[in-house]
Coordinates of C-alpha atoms in Angstrom, one line a residue:
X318 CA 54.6 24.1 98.8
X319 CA 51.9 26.4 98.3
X320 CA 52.7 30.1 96.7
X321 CA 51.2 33.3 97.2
X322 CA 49.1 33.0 94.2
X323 CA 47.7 29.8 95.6
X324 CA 46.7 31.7 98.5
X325 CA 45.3 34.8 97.4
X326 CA 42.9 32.3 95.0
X327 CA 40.7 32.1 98.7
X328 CA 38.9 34.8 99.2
X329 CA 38.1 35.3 103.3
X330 CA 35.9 37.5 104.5
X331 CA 34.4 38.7 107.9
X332 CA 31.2 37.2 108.6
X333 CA 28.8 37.2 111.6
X334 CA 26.5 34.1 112.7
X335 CA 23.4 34.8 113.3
X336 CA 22.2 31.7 114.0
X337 CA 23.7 27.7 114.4
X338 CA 22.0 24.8 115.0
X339 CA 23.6 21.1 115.9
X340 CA 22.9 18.5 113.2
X341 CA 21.4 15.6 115.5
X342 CA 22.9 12.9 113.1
X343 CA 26.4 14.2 113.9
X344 CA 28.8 14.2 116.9
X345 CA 31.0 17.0 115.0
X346 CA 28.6 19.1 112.9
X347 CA 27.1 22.5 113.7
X348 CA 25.0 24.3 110.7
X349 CA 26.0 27.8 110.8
X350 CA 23.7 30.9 109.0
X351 CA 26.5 33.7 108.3
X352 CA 25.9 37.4 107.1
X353 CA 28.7 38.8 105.2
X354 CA 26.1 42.0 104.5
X355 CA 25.8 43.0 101.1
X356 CA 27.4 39.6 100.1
X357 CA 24.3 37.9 101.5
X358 CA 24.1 35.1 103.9
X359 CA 25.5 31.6 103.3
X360 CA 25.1 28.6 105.3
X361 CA 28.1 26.6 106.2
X362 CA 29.0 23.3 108.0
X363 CA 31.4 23.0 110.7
X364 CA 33.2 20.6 112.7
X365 CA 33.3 22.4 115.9
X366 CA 30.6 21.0 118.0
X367 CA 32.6 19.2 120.4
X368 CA 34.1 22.6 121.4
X369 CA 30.2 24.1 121.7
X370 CA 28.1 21.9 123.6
X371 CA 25.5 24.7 123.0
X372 CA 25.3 25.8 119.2
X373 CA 23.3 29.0 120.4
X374 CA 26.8 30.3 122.3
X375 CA 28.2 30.9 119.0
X376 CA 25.5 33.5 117.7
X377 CA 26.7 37.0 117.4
X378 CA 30.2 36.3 116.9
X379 CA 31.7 37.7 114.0
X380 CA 34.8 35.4 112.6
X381 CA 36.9 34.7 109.5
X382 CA 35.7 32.6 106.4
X383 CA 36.6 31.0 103.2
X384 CA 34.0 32.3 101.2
X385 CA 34.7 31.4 97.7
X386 CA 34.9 27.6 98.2
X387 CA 32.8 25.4 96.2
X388 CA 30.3 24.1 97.9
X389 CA 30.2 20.6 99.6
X390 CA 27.1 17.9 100.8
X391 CA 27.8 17.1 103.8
X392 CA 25.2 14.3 105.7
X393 CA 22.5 15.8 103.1
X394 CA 22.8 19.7 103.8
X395 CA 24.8 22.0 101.9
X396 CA 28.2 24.0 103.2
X397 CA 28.8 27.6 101.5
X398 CA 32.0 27.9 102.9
X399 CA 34.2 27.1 106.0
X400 CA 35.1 29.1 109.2
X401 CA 38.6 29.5 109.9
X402 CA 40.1 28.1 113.2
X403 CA 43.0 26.6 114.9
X404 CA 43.4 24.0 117.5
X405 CA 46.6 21.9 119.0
X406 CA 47.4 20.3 121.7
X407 CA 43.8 20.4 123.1
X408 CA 43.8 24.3 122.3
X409 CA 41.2 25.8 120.5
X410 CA 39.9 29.2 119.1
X411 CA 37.7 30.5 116.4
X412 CA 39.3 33.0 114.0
X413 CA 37.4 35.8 115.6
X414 CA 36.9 39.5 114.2
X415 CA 36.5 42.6 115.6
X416 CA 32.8 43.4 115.9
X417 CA 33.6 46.9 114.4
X418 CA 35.0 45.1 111.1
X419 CA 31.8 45.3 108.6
X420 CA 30.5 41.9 107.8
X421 CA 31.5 40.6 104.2
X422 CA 35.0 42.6 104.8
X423 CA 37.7 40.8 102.7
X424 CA 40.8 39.7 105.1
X425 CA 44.3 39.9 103.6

């Protein structure tokens, strides 16, 4: 079991997408460009495409991230990160913020 140490090791922040592309080699993978303002942007891989048919629909939301992951190769491109989400039972939802929340915000 994991304890609250463990946890407070991950570091998420608010970020916003500004832009996502599909990877065309992948059923699953959508490259995401994330501001977290004066933390810079990162780019990060996730497996969310078959829940955006359209990448572009996912530009402008601002959503929680594990920022301080090392970072991963995935197909060739690099991941900075990973977004935060949940899905069951066919359910599924981005971890969304607020859009008054200032990009690169630290979630506790």
């Amino acid at each position: 079991m994991a304890t609250i140490e463990d946890f407070k090791k991950i570091e998420i922040r608010a970020g916003l997408i500004t832009a996502a592309e599909r990877i065309p080699e992948s059923e699953k993978l959508i490259k995401l460009l994330v501001s977290f303002g004066a933390f810079g942007v990162r780019q990060i891989l996730a497996g969310i495409a078959p829940h955006f048919p359209e990448a572009g629909m996912l530009i402008g939301r601002k959503c929680a991230f594990a920022y301080n992951l090392d970072s991963r190769t995935l197909m060739g491109i690099v991941s900075e990160g990973m977004i935060l989400a949940t899905g069951e039972a066919g359910a599924f939802s981005l971890l969304s913020i607020d859009q008054s929340v200032p990009e690169g915000s630290i979630i506790r």
